[in-house]
mmCIF file of N, CA and C in Angstrom:
data_model
loop_
_atom_site.group_PDB
_atom_site.id
_atom_site.type_symbol
_atom_site.label_atom_id
_atom_site.label_comp_id
_atom_site.label_asym_id
_atom_site.label_seq_id
_atom_site.Cartn_x
_atom_site.Cartn_y
_atom_site.Cartn_z
ATOM 1 N N MET A 1 -170.759 78.548 44.957
ATOM 2 C CA MET A 1 -171.688 77.736 45.727
ATOM 3 C C MET A 1 -170.890 76.873 46.712
ATOM 4 N N SER A 2 -171.336 76.825 47.957
ATOM 5 C CA SER A 2 -170.626 76.038 48.959
ATOM 6 C C SER A 2 -170.982 74.556 48.837
ATOM 7 N N HIS A 3 -170.061 73.745 49.300
ATOM 8 C CA HIS A 3 -170.256 72.304 49.234
ATOM 9 C C HIS A 3 -170.721 71.781 50.586
ATOM 10 N N ARG A 4 -171.300 70.614 50.547
ATOM 11 C CA ARG A 4 -171.708 69.959 51.788
ATOM 12 C C ARG A 4 -170.476 69.415 52.496
ATOM 13 N N THR A 5 -170.494 69.515 53.824
ATOM 14 C CA THR A 5 -169.408 69.017 54.653
ATOM 15 C C THR A 5 -169.995 68.141 55.734
ATOM 16 N N ALA A 6 -169.419 66.958 55.912
ATOM 17 C CA ALA A 6 -169.858 66.070 57.001
ATOM 18 C C ALA A 6 -169.305 66.610 58.314
ATOM 19 N N ILE A 7 -170.137 66.612 59.327
ATOM 20 C CA ILE A 7 -169.737 67.011 60.676
ATOM 21 C C ILE A 7 -169.608 65.738 61.500
ATOM 22 N N THR A 8 -168.460 65.568 62.124
ATOM 23 C CA THR A 8 -168.241 64.378 62.949
ATOM 24 C C THR A 8 -167.616 64.781 64.278
ATOM 25 N N THR A 9 -167.966 64.025 65.302
ATOM 26 C CA THR A 9 -167.394 64.241 66.621
ATOM 27 C C THR A 9 -167.433 62.938 67.413
ATOM 28 N N ALA A 10 -166.408 62.715 68.205
ATOM 29 C CA ALA A 10 -166.375 61.553 69.099
ATOM 30 C C ALA A 10 -167.281 61.768 70.304
ATOM 31 N N ASP A 11 -167.802 62.993 70.471
ATOM 32 C CA ASP A 11 -168.663 63.307 71.608
ATOM 33 C C ASP A 11 -170.129 62.956 71.377
ATOM 34 N N ALA A 12 -170.428 62.397 70.220
ATOM 35 C CA ALA A 12 -171.768 61.885 69.907
ATOM 36 C C ALA A 12 -171.583 60.481 69.346
ATOM 37 N N PRO A 13 -172.624 59.648 69.433
ATOM 38 C CA PRO A 13 -172.487 58.277 68.932
ATOM 39 C C PRO A 13 -172.119 58.236 67.450
ATOM 40 N N ALA A 14 -171.253 57.312 67.101
ATOM 41 C CA ALA A 14 -170.906 57.106 65.693
ATOM 42 C C ALA A 14 -172.123 56.527 64.974
ATOM 43 N N PRO A 15 -172.381 56.971 63.753
ATOM 44 C CA PRO A 15 -173.518 56.422 63.013
ATOM 45 C C PRO A 15 -173.362 54.914 62.806
ATOM 46 N N ALA A 16 -174.428 54.197 63.082
ATOM 47 C CA ALA A 16 -174.406 52.740 62.919
ATOM 48 C C ALA A 16 -174.739 52.340 61.481
ATOM 49 N N HIS A 17 -175.211 53.301 60.710
ATOM 50 C CA HIS A 17 -175.649 53.003 59.347
ATOM 51 C C HIS A 17 -174.974 53.969 58.376
ATOM 52 N N SER A 18 -175.506 54.102 57.213
ATOM 53 C CA SER A 18 -174.873 54.903 56.171
ATOM 54 C C SER A 18 -175.395 56.339 56.166
ATOM 55 N N PHE A 19 -174.973 57.110 57.175
ATOM 56 C CA PHE A 19 -175.312 58.529 57.230
ATOM 57 C C PHE A 19 -174.274 59.266 58.059
ATOM 58 N N SER A 20 -174.294 60.585 57.982
ATOM 59 C CA SER A 20 -173.373 61.431 58.747
ATOM 60 C C SER A 20 -174.039 61.866 60.048
ATOM 61 N N GLN A 21 -173.228 62.164 61.057
ATOM 62 C CA GLN A 21 -173.781 62.715 62.305
ATOM 63 C C GLN A 21 -174.461 64.057 62.022
ATOM 64 N N GLY A 22 -173.848 64.810 61.148
ATOM 65 C CA GLY A 22 -174.408 66.087 60.736
ATOM 66 C C GLY A 22 -173.867 66.455 59.371
ATOM 67 N N VAL A 23 -174.578 67.327 58.690
ATOM 68 C CA VAL A 23 -174.137 67.819 57.382
ATOM 69 C C VAL A 23 -174.329 69.325 57.380
ATOM 70 N N ARG A 24 -173.282 70.026 56.961
ATOM 71 C CA ARG A 24 -173.341 71.488 56.887
ATOM 72 C C ARG A 24 -173.138 71.914 55.447
ATOM 73 N N ARG A 25 -173.923 72.890 55.033
ATOM 74 C CA ARG A 25 -173.742 73.536 53.729
ATOM 75 C C ARG A 25 -173.984 75.023 53.965
ATOM 76 N N GLY A 26 -172.940 75.797 53.781
ATOM 77 C CA GLY A 26 -173.047 77.221 54.100
ATOM 78 C C GLY A 26 -173.434 77.359 55.566
ATOM 79 N N PRO A 27 -174.435 78.173 55.861
ATOM 80 C CA PRO A 27 -174.835 78.363 57.254
ATOM 81 C C PRO A 27 -175.789 77.278 57.778
ATOM 82 N N PHE A 28 -176.215 76.365 56.910
ATOM 83 C CA PHE A 28 -177.225 75.373 57.289
ATOM 84 C C PHE A 28 -176.577 74.112 57.846
ATOM 85 N N LEU A 29 -177.066 73.662 58.991
ATOM 86 C CA LEU A 29 -176.546 72.463 59.642
ATOM 87 C C LEU A 29 -177.699 71.554 60.022
ATOM 88 N N GLN A 30 -177.708 70.357 59.454
ATOM 89 C CA GLN A 30 -178.705 69.342 59.802
ATOM 90 C C GLN A 30 -178.015 68.289 60.651
ATOM 91 N N VAL A 31 -178.564 68.057 61.844
ATOM 92 C CA VAL A 31 -178.053 67.015 62.737
ATOM 93 C C VAL A 31 -178.947 65.791 62.576
ATOM 94 N N SER A 32 -178.332 64.649 62.295
ATOM 95 C CA SER A 32 -179.089 63.404 62.164
ATOM 96 C C SER A 32 -179.774 63.059 63.472
ATOM 97 N N GLY A 33 -180.805 62.256 63.373
ATOM 98 C CA GLY A 33 -181.522 61.807 64.555
ATOM 99 C C GLY A 33 -180.569 61.172 65.558
ATOM 100 N N GLN A 34 -180.657 61.635 66.791
ATOM 101 C CA GLN A 34 -179.806 61.127 67.864
ATOM 102 C C GLN A 34 -180.673 60.353 68.849
ATOM 103 N N GLY A 35 -180.240 59.143 69.129
ATOM 104 C CA GLY A 35 -180.935 58.322 70.106
ATOM 105 C C GLY A 35 -180.243 58.398 71.451
ATOM 106 N N PRO A 36 -180.771 57.667 72.425
ATOM 107 C CA PRO A 36 -180.232 57.684 73.786
ATOM 108 C C PRO A 36 -179.027 56.754 73.934
ATOM 109 N N MET A 37 -177.979 57.065 73.211
ATOM 110 C CA MET A 37 -176.786 56.227 73.202
ATOM 111 C C MET A 37 -175.620 56.992 73.811
ATOM 112 N N ASP A 38 -174.858 56.309 74.654
ATOM 113 C CA ASP A 38 -173.650 56.881 75.239
ATOM 114 C C ASP A 38 -172.555 56.818 74.185
ATOM 115 N N PRO A 39 -171.957 57.965 73.801
ATOM 116 C CA PRO A 39 -170.948 57.944 72.751
ATOM 117 C C PRO A 39 -169.671 57.186 73.133
ATOM 118 N N ARG A 40 -169.399 57.076 74.427
ATOM 119 C CA ARG A 40 -168.181 56.368 74.852
ATOM 120 C C ARG A 40 -168.326 54.851 74.715
ATOM 121 N N THR A 41 -169.516 54.355 75.045
ATOM 122 C CA THR A 41 -169.723 52.898 75.028
ATOM 123 C C THR A 41 -170.464 52.423 73.786
ATOM 124 N N GLN A 42 -171.078 53.372 73.046
ATOM 125 C CA GLN A 42 -171.919 53.035 71.891
ATOM 126 C C GLN A 42 -173.058 52.105 72.309
ATOM 127 N N SER A 43 -173.538 52.268 73.535
ATOM 128 C CA SER A 43 -174.642 51.461 74.063
ATOM 129 C C SER A 43 -175.807 52.363 74.431
ATOM 130 N N TYR A 44 -177.020 51.828 74.286
ATOM 131 C CA TYR A 44 -178.206 52.567 74.712
ATOM 132 C C TYR A 44 -178.217 52.665 76.226
ATOM 133 N N VAL A 45 -178.705 53.798 76.739
ATOM 134 C CA VAL A 45 -178.711 54.053 78.181
ATOM 135 C C VAL A 45 -180.124 54.358 78.670
ATOM 136 N N HIS A 46 -180.309 54.290 79.960
ATOM 137 C CA HIS A 46 -181.556 54.641 80.652
ATOM 138 C C HIS A 46 -182.770 53.858 80.145
ATOM 139 N N PRO A 47 -182.700 52.518 80.173
ATOM 140 C CA PRO A 47 -183.840 51.729 79.691
ATOM 141 C C PRO A 47 -185.125 52.074 80.454
ATOM 142 N N GLY A 48 -186.188 52.308 79.705
ATOM 143 C CA GLY A 48 -187.490 52.572 80.291
ATOM 144 C C GLY A 48 -187.681 53.976 80.856
ATOM 145 N N ASP A 49 -186.671 54.855 80.761
ATOM 146 C CA ASP A 49 -186.740 56.199 81.350
ATOM 147 C C ASP A 49 -186.677 57.242 80.231
ATOM 148 N N VAL A 50 -187.841 57.645 79.739
ATOM 149 C CA VAL A 50 -187.876 58.550 78.588
ATOM 150 C C VAL A 50 -187.291 59.927 78.916
ATOM 151 N N ALA A 51 -187.427 60.399 80.145
ATOM 152 C CA ALA A 51 -186.871 61.711 80.497
ATOM 153 C C ALA A 51 -185.348 61.686 80.379
ATOM 154 N N SER A 52 -184.715 60.679 80.966
ATOM 155 C CA SER A 52 -183.253 60.568 80.882
ATOM 156 C C SER A 52 -182.801 60.305 79.457
ATOM 157 N N GLN A 53 -183.566 59.515 78.706
ATOM 158 C CA GLN A 53 -183.219 59.272 77.306
ATOM 159 C C GLN A 53 -183.308 60.568 76.498
ATOM 160 N N THR A 54 -184.283 61.410 76.806
ATOM 161 C CA THR A 54 -184.430 62.692 76.112
ATOM 162 C C THR A 54 -183.208 63.569 76.347
ATOM 163 N N VAL A 55 -182.753 63.635 77.591
ATOM 164 C CA VAL A 55 -181.574 64.437 77.926
ATOM 165 C C VAL A 55 -180.341 63.902 77.197
ATOM 166 N N ARG A 56 -180.191 62.576 77.122
ATOM 167 C CA ARG A 56 -179.055 61.985 76.410
ATOM 168 C C ARG A 56 -179.122 62.330 74.922
ATOM 169 N N CYS A 57 -180.304 62.246 74.321
ATOM 170 C CA CYS A 57 -180.464 62.607 72.903
ATOM 171 C C CYS A 57 -180.054 64.061 72.672
ATOM 172 N N LEU A 58 -180.518 64.942 73.544
ATOM 173 C CA LEU A 58 -180.202 66.371 73.396
ATOM 174 C C LEU A 58 -178.717 66.644 73.617
ATOM 175 N N ALA A 59 -178.082 65.918 74.523
ATOM 176 C CA ALA A 59 -176.630 66.062 74.725
ATOM 177 C C ALA A 59 -175.878 65.624 73.472
ATOM 178 N N ASN A 60 -176.340 64.555 72.835
ATOM 179 C CA ASN A 60 -175.707 64.098 71.599
ATOM 180 C C ASN A 60 -175.887 65.126 70.484
ATOM 181 N N ILE A 61 -177.082 65.714 70.399
ATOM 182 C CA ILE A 61 -177.322 66.775 69.411
ATOM 183 C C ILE A 61 -176.393 67.949 69.680
ATOM 184 N N GLU A 62 -176.273 68.331 70.944
ATOM 185 C CA GLU A 62 -175.420 69.471 71.295
ATOM 186 C C GLU A 62 -173.969 69.226 70.889
ATOM 187 N N ALA A 63 -173.501 68.002 71.021
ATOM 188 C CA ALA A 63 -172.127 67.679 70.619
ATOM 189 C C ALA A 63 -171.931 67.873 69.117
ATOM 190 N N VAL A 64 -172.905 67.464 68.316
ATOM 191 C CA VAL A 64 -172.803 67.635 66.861
ATOM 192 C C VAL A 64 -172.936 69.117 66.505
ATOM 193 N N LEU A 65 -173.853 69.819 67.158
ATOM 194 C CA LEU A 65 -173.977 71.264 66.926
ATOM 195 C C LEU A 65 -172.649 71.964 67.196
ATOM 196 N N THR A 66 -172.033 71.662 68.328
ATOM 197 C CA THR A 66 -170.761 72.275 68.702
ATOM 198 C C THR A 66 -169.696 71.975 67.654
ATOM 199 N N ALA A 67 -169.633 70.721 67.205
ATOM 200 C CA ALA A 67 -168.650 70.341 66.174
ATOM 201 C C ALA A 67 -168.893 71.092 64.871
ATOM 202 N N GLY A 68 -170.152 71.471 64.625
ATOM 203 C CA GLY A 68 -170.493 72.203 63.409
ATOM 204 C C GLY A 68 -170.484 73.709 63.579
ATOM 205 N N GLY A 69 -170.046 74.191 64.750
ATOM 206 C CA GLY A 69 -169.952 75.628 64.977
ATOM 207 C C GLY A 69 -171.261 76.282 65.382
ATOM 208 N N ALA A 70 -172.155 75.515 66.007
ATOM 209 C CA ALA A 70 -173.469 76.041 66.378
ATOM 210 C C ALA A 70 -173.796 75.691 67.827
ATOM 211 N N SER A 71 -174.945 76.189 68.275
ATOM 212 C CA SER A 71 -175.464 75.883 69.604
ATOM 213 C C SER A 71 -176.986 75.781 69.499
ATOM 214 N N PHE A 72 -177.638 75.494 70.610
ATOM 215 C CA PHE A 72 -179.101 75.432 70.585
ATOM 216 C C PHE A 72 -179.722 76.790 70.258
ATOM 217 N N GLU A 73 -179.005 77.883 70.496
ATOM 218 C CA GLU A 73 -179.506 79.210 70.107
ATOM 219 C C GLU A 73 -179.628 79.327 68.582
ATOM 220 N N ASP A 74 -178.899 78.494 67.842
ATOM 221 C CA ASP A 74 -178.931 78.530 66.380
ATOM 222 C C ASP A 74 -179.937 77.544 65.789
ATOM 223 N N VAL A 75 -180.517 76.696 66.634
ATOM 224 C CA VAL A 75 -181.444 75.670 66.148
ATOM 225 C C VAL A 75 -182.789 76.300 65.824
ATOM 226 N N MET A 76 -183.240 76.055 64.608
ATOM 227 C CA MET A 76 -184.541 76.545 64.162
ATOM 228 C C MET A 76 -185.642 75.528 64.463
ATOM 229 N N MET A 77 -185.292 74.230 64.354
ATOM 230 C CA MET A 77 -186.314 73.186 64.429
ATOM 231 C C MET A 77 -185.739 71.929 65.046
ATOM 232 N N LEU A 78 -186.497 71.327 65.948
ATOM 233 C CA LEU A 78 -186.188 70.002 66.483
ATOM 234 C C LEU A 78 -187.381 69.104 66.180
ATOM 235 N N ARG A 79 -187.090 67.870 65.787
ATOM 236 C CA ARG A 79 -188.139 66.875 65.576
ATOM 237 C C ARG A 79 -187.927 65.771 66.591
ATOM 238 N N VAL A 80 -188.971 65.477 67.349
ATOM 239 C CA VAL A 80 -188.930 64.459 68.392
ATOM 240 C C VAL A 80 -189.774 63.278 67.929
ATOM 241 N N TYR A 81 -189.197 62.095 68.001
ATOM 242 C CA TYR A 81 -189.888 60.861 67.640
ATOM 243 C C TYR A 81 -190.026 60.036 68.906
ATOM 244 N N LEU A 82 -191.258 59.760 69.313
ATOM 245 C CA LEU A 82 -191.534 58.980 70.518
ATOM 246 C C LEU A 82 -192.222 57.680 70.136
ATOM 247 N N THR A 83 -191.941 56.632 70.893
ATOM 248 C CA THR A 83 -192.590 55.348 70.619
ATOM 249 C C THR A 83 -193.939 55.230 71.314
ATOM 250 N N SER A 84 -194.196 56.073 72.325
ATOM 251 C CA SER A 84 -195.434 55.945 73.094
ATOM 252 C C SER A 84 -196.012 57.315 73.440
ATOM 253 N N ARG A 85 -197.280 57.481 73.177
ATOM 254 C CA ARG A 85 -197.995 58.710 73.519
ATOM 255 C C ARG A 85 -197.929 58.970 75.030
ATOM 256 N N GLU A 86 -197.887 57.906 75.817
ATOM 257 C CA GLU A 86 -197.847 58.028 77.283
ATOM 258 C C GLU A 86 -196.543 58.667 77.763
ATOM 259 N N ASP A 87 -195.498 58.659 76.944
ATOM 260 C CA ASP A 87 -194.211 59.239 77.326
ATOM 261 C C ASP A 87 -194.117 60.736 77.038
ATOM 262 N N PHE A 88 -195.159 61.306 76.418
ATOM 263 C CA PHE A 88 -195.063 62.704 75.976
ATOM 264 C C PHE A 88 -194.784 63.663 77.135
ATOM 265 N N ALA A 89 -195.533 63.589 78.216
ATOM 266 C CA ALA A 89 -195.388 64.553 79.319
ATOM 267 C C ALA A 89 -193.984 64.500 79.925
ATOM 268 N N ALA A 90 -193.463 63.309 80.170
ATOM 269 C CA ALA A 90 -192.123 63.169 80.761
ATOM 270 C C ALA A 90 -191.053 63.666 79.797
ATOM 271 N N MET A 91 -191.209 63.352 78.511
ATOM 272 C CA MET A 91 -190.255 63.850 77.511
ATOM 273 C C MET A 91 -190.306 65.364 77.470
ATOM 274 N N ASN A 92 -191.505 65.923 77.424
ATOM 275 C CA ASN A 92 -191.680 67.360 77.284
ATOM 276 C C ASN A 92 -191.084 68.116 78.472
ATOM 277 N N GLU A 93 -191.235 67.591 79.664
ATOM 278 C CA GLU A 93 -190.673 68.236 80.849
ATOM 279 C C GLU A 93 -189.140 68.237 80.801
ATOM 280 N N ALA A 94 -188.541 67.090 80.489
ATOM 281 C CA ALA A 94 -187.075 67.002 80.404
ATOM 282 C C ALA A 94 -186.556 67.870 79.256
ATOM 283 N N TYR A 95 -187.238 67.848 78.130
ATOM 284 C CA TYR A 95 -186.888 68.651 76.957
ATOM 285 C C TYR A 95 -186.883 70.137 77.314
ATOM 286 N N ALA A 96 -187.984 70.606 77.923
ATOM 287 C CA ALA A 96 -188.107 72.025 78.255
ATOM 288 C C ALA A 96 -187.001 72.465 79.211
ATOM 289 N N GLU A 97 -186.741 71.676 80.247
ATOM 290 C CA GLU A 97 -185.702 72.033 81.215
ATOM 291 C C GLU A 97 -184.338 72.141 80.535
ATOM 292 N N HIS A 98 -184.044 71.169 79.664
ATOM 293 C CA HIS A 98 -182.750 71.143 78.967
ATOM 294 C C HIS A 98 -182.609 72.342 78.026
ATOM 295 N N LEU A 99 -183.639 72.601 77.228
ATOM 296 C CA LEU A 99 -183.557 73.668 76.227
ATOM 297 C C LEU A 99 -183.586 75.056 76.854
ATOM 298 N N LEU A 100 -184.406 75.255 77.874
ATOM 299 C CA LEU A 100 -184.472 76.573 78.507
ATOM 300 C C LEU A 100 -183.116 76.976 79.081
ATOM 301 N N ALA A 101 -182.360 76.002 79.584
ATOM 302 C CA ALA A 101 -181.026 76.281 80.134
ATOM 303 C C ALA A 101 -180.014 76.615 79.041
ATOM 304 N N ARG A 102 -180.306 76.263 77.800
ATOM 305 C CA ARG A 102 -179.352 76.442 76.711
ATOM 306 C C ARG A 102 -179.783 77.496 75.689
ATOM 307 N N CYS A 103 -180.897 78.135 75.935
ATOM 308 C CA CYS A 103 -181.388 79.192 75.038
ATOM 309 C C CYS A 103 -181.584 80.462 75.858
ATOM 310 N N PRO A 104 -180.467 81.164 76.160
ATOM 311 C CA PRO A 104 -180.568 82.362 76.996
ATOM 312 C C PRO A 104 -181.473 83.442 76.404
ATOM 313 N N SER A 105 -181.680 83.415 75.109
ATOM 314 C CA SER A 105 -182.569 84.405 74.485
ATOM 315 C C SER A 105 -184.018 84.185 74.903
ATOM 316 N N GLY A 106 -184.324 82.976 75.375
ATOM 317 C CA GLY A 106 -185.703 82.639 75.722
ATOM 318 C C GLY A 106 -186.533 82.209 74.535
ATOM 319 N N VAL A 107 -185.933 82.249 73.338
ATOM 320 C CA VAL A 107 -186.635 81.829 72.126
ATOM 321 C C VAL A 107 -186.274 80.362 71.868
ATOM 322 N N LEU A 108 -187.219 79.484 72.151
ATOM 323 C CA LEU A 108 -186.975 78.052 71.930
ATOM 324 C C LEU A 108 -187.159 77.705 70.463
ATOM 325 N N PRO A 109 -186.456 76.668 69.982
ATOM 326 C CA PRO A 109 -186.651 76.233 68.598
ATOM 327 C C PRO A 109 -188.090 75.777 68.362
ATOM 328 N N ALA A 110 -188.509 75.827 67.112
ATOM 329 C CA ALA A 110 -189.771 75.207 66.724
ATOM 330 C C ALA A 110 -189.627 73.701 66.923
ATOM 331 N N ARG A 111 -190.756 72.987 67.013
ATOM 332 C CA ARG A 111 -190.670 71.545 67.258
ATOM 333 C C ARG A 111 -191.875 70.831 66.675
ATOM 334 N N THR A 112 -191.615 69.614 66.213
ATOM 335 C CA THR A 112 -192.657 68.682 65.837
ATOM 336 C C THR A 112 -192.429 67.419 66.645
ATOM 337 N N THR A 113 -193.505 66.818 67.129
ATOM 338 C CA THR A 113 -193.403 65.548 67.848
ATOM 339 C C THR A 113 -194.258 64.524 67.116
ATOM 340 N N VAL A 114 -193.652 63.367 66.836
ATOM 341 C CA VAL A 114 -194.308 62.297 66.100
ATOM 342 C C VAL A 114 -194.239 61.023 66.928
ATOM 343 N N PHE A 115 -195.308 60.248 66.905
ATOM 344 C CA PHE A 115 -195.325 58.949 67.572
ATOM 345 C C PHE A 115 -195.136 57.877 66.505
ATOM 346 N N THR A 116 -194.084 57.047 66.706
ATOM 347 C CA THR A 116 -193.706 56.096 65.660
ATOM 348 C C THR A 116 -192.885 54.958 66.247
ATOM 349 N N GLY A 117 -192.575 53.968 65.424
ATOM 350 C CA GLY A 117 -191.616 52.938 65.823
ATOM 351 C C GLY A 117 -190.205 53.462 65.610
ATOM 352 N N LEU A 118 -189.259 52.965 66.394
ATOM 353 C CA LEU A 118 -187.856 53.373 66.252
ATOM 354 C C LEU A 118 -187.001 52.136 65.992
ATOM 355 N N PRO A 119 -185.763 52.331 65.477
ATOM 356 C CA PRO A 119 -184.946 51.200 65.023
ATOM 357 C C PRO A 119 -184.593 50.149 66.071
ATOM 358 N N SER A 120 -184.446 50.551 67.327
ATOM 359 C CA SER A 120 -184.060 49.600 68.369
ATOM 360 C C SER A 120 -185.098 49.610 69.481
ATOM 361 N N PRO A 121 -185.411 48.448 70.029
ATOM 362 C CA PRO A 121 -186.434 48.395 71.081
ATOM 363 C C PRO A 121 -186.060 49.174 72.341
ATOM 364 N N GLU A 122 -184.769 49.421 72.564
ATOM 365 C CA GLU A 122 -184.323 50.178 73.742
ATOM 366 C C GLU A 122 -184.670 51.663 73.625
ATOM 367 N N MET A 123 -184.863 52.121 72.395
ATOM 368 C CA MET A 123 -185.096 53.545 72.142
ATOM 369 C C MET A 123 -186.553 53.915 72.404
ATOM 370 N N LEU A 124 -186.760 54.838 73.340
ATOM 371 C CA LEU A 124 -188.086 55.401 73.572
ATOM 372 C C LEU A 124 -188.247 56.726 72.836
ATOM 373 N N VAL A 125 -187.099 57.339 72.466
ATOM 374 C CA VAL A 125 -187.110 58.653 71.850
ATOM 375 C C VAL A 125 -185.896 58.810 70.931
ATOM 376 N N GLU A 126 -186.080 59.585 69.876
ATOM 377 C CA GLU A 126 -184.999 60.003 68.980
ATOM 378 C C GLU A 126 -185.306 61.451 68.600
ATOM 379 N N ILE A 127 -184.273 62.270 68.448
ATOM 380 C CA ILE A 127 -184.456 63.692 68.149
ATOM 381 C C ILE A 127 -183.450 64.118 67.087
ATOM 382 N N ASP A 128 -183.903 64.926 66.120
ATOM 383 C CA ASP A 128 -182.971 65.527 65.166
ATOM 384 C C ASP A 128 -183.118 67.045 65.209
ATOM 385 N N ALA A 129 -182.184 67.750 64.561
ATOM 386 C CA ALA A 129 -182.163 69.211 64.662
ATOM 387 C C ALA A 129 -181.720 69.844 63.352
ATOM 388 N N PHE A 130 -182.262 71.035 63.095
ATOM 389 C CA PHE A 130 -181.836 71.856 61.966
ATOM 390 C C PHE A 130 -181.448 73.217 62.506
ATOM 391 N N ALA A 131 -180.221 73.638 62.194
ATOM 392 C CA ALA A 131 -179.704 74.918 62.693
ATOM 393 C C ALA A 131 -179.199 75.777 61.543
ATOM 394 N N ILE A 132 -179.207 77.071 61.773
ATOM 395 C CA ILE A 132 -178.566 78.028 60.878
ATOM 396 C C ILE A 132 -177.445 78.652 61.689
ATOM 397 N N THR A 133 -176.216 78.406 61.251
ATOM 398 C CA THR A 133 -175.048 78.803 62.037
ATOM 399 C C THR A 133 -174.751 80.287 61.852
ATOM 400 N N PRO A 134 -174.075 80.858 62.872
ATOM 401 C CA PRO A 134 -173.772 82.299 62.799
ATOM 402 C C PRO A 134 -172.771 82.626 61.689
#
């Protein structure tokens, strides 16, 4: 039986709390929720701009996927957490553009979108991912 392995990378924000950026067990890779934080400065970016925050979240996810030996082509499921229903269309447009460019197969991951509160007031969106690695 394979053991769980923490996935870490300087190309995604360091966890501010008690969790791993990602965890891999065998072919399964779970990426923790990524917010709109610049990994170099550890600061939230693009205040009030959910489209740009969505792209930053997805870039952070991609960094953890890469560190874990995966890509968006390996992602089975993404969960999007939004603070406002009014931000859905802008998030969805930025999300689709980003993912379509990274899924040459044309098969996009499954997705759930939830409207909820998030840990920091600067965050309009947070996204996590589940992948099965090659």
